[in-house]
Amino acid sequence: MTILITAGPTREAIDPVRYLTNRSSGKMGYALADAAAQKGHRVILVSGPTEIDVPDGIDFIPTESAADMYQAVEYWIGKADIAIFAAAVADYRPAQIAEQKIKKSGDTLTLELVRNPDILGSARSTFGFNGVLVGFAAETEDVEENALGKLERKGCDLVVANDVSRKDIGFDSNENEILLVYPDRIVPLEKASKHHLGHQLIEVVEGMITPSNH
Ligand code: CTP
Ligand code: CA
């Protein structure tokens, strides 16, 4: 099967030398890409900037901003049977990118930000994707309730939820503890390495393929 995975943070330029980003390391998305490739799937990895080496044997599509990632996913998603959105996409970007480096002046600086498109939220509605759709939910409170809301709003078959306020798991960690949030049930997975969870998750999504979405 062909599996499209988004991974890593995005970078939203402020001026030629500065950008807004977040703490995502990309480790979870790359672990998924590795696991899927090892199981013989074709993997299309659409990734924001990370420090991780590109896994062997995959189609790697490097991106920077949320807008770049949106365009790459729009182009590639039609080839996928399964799409897993593990990227930490910036929700907002600077309204303008200054052409020259912004010089300091005054004691405060106000940046105006505008909303980025929701890539996962566009998969069904705008890109017409009808394969297995998996989102992630990074939460710091009300994890189950928020994840279920995202699942419904974005038309996902599964949302992988994690609590990013915990220091021992999540963003930059090698470990994670996740909840599988389905429309009708929630299945907690034991805390484990992202490598191990990557393999577990690929098995889970393989099991979700039915004749209608393959
Ligand atoms: N996502 C996306 N494009 C965006 C924002 C989020 O594709 N512009 C995807 C993420 O890759 C993830 C899911 O949507 O799979 C949820 O991301 P998250 O940041 O947890 O949720 P948001 O919908 O952005 O809501 P909020 O940040 O307000 O909680
Ligand atoms: Ca967000």
mmCIF file of C-alpha atoms in Angstrom, residues 6-12 19-27 29-30 46-52 62-66 68-69 86-91 119 171:
data_model
loop_
_atom_site.group_PDB
_atom_site.id
_atom_site.type_symbol
_atom_site.label_atom_id
_atom_site.label_comp_id
_atom_site.label_asym_id
_atom_site.label_seq_id
_atom_site.Cartn_x
_atom_site.Cartn_y
_atom_site.Cartn_z
ATOM 1 C CA THR A 6 3.378 14.346 7.375
ATOM 2 C CA ALA A 7 6.032 14.964 10.012
ATOM 3 C CA GLY A 8 8.004 17.583 11.876
ATOM 4 C CA PRO A 9 7.343 21.235 12.595
ATOM 5 C CA THR A 10 6.748 23.988 10.066
ATOM 6 C CA ARG A 11 8.705 27.225 9.768
ATOM 7 C CA GLU A 12 6.812 30.448 9.186
ATOM 8 C CA TYR A 19 10.886 32.385 11.625
ATOM 9 C CA LEU A 20 8.209 31.034 13.967
ATOM 10 C CA THR A 21 8.234 27.333 14.739
ATOM 11 C CA ASN A 22 7.456 24.834 17.533
ATOM 12 C CA ARG A 23 9.052 22.056 19.584
ATOM 13 C CA SER A 24 8.208 19.154 17.280
ATOM 14 C CA SER A 25 11.259 16.955 16.615
ATOM 15 C CA GLY A 26 9.674 14.877 13.857
ATOM 16 C CA LYS A 27 10.616 11.653 15.684
ATOM 17 C CA GLY A 29 6.441 10.813 12.053
ATOM 18 C CA TYR A 30 9.844 9.456 11.011
ATOM 19 C CA VAL A 46 6.148 15.142 3.607
ATOM 20 C CA SER A 47 8.352 16.702 6.239
ATOM 21 C CA GLY A 48 9.067 20.056 7.766
ATOM 22 C CA PRO A 49 12.686 20.792 8.789
ATOM 23 C CA THR A 50 14.103 18.216 11.241
ATOM 24 C CA GLU A 51 17.521 16.979 12.356
ATOM 25 C CA ILE A 52 16.702 13.386 11.438
ATOM 26 C CA PRO A 62 10.924 18.380 2.102
ATOM 27 C CA THR A 63 8.816 21.415 3.018
ATOM 28 C CA GLU A 64 9.200 24.494 5.196
ATOM 29 C CA SER A 65 6.030 26.455 5.830
ATOM 30 C CA ALA A 66 2.480 25.227 6.394
ATOM 31 C CA ASP A 68 4.399 24.470 1.370
ATOM 32 C CA MET A 69 3.220 21.413 3.277
ATOM 33 C CA ALA A 86 1.874 13.594 12.408
ATOM 34 C CA ALA A 87 3.235 17.070 11.576
ATOM 35 C CA ALA A 88 2.988 19.911 14.082
ATOM 36 C CA VAL A 89 1.724 22.526 11.652
ATOM 37 C CA ALA A 90 1.860 26.159 12.756
ATOM 38 C CA ASP A 91 -1.702 27.386 13.181
ATOM 39 C CA ILE A 119 -4.089 20.440 5.939
ATOM 40 C CA PHE A 171 7.553 16.435 21.369
#
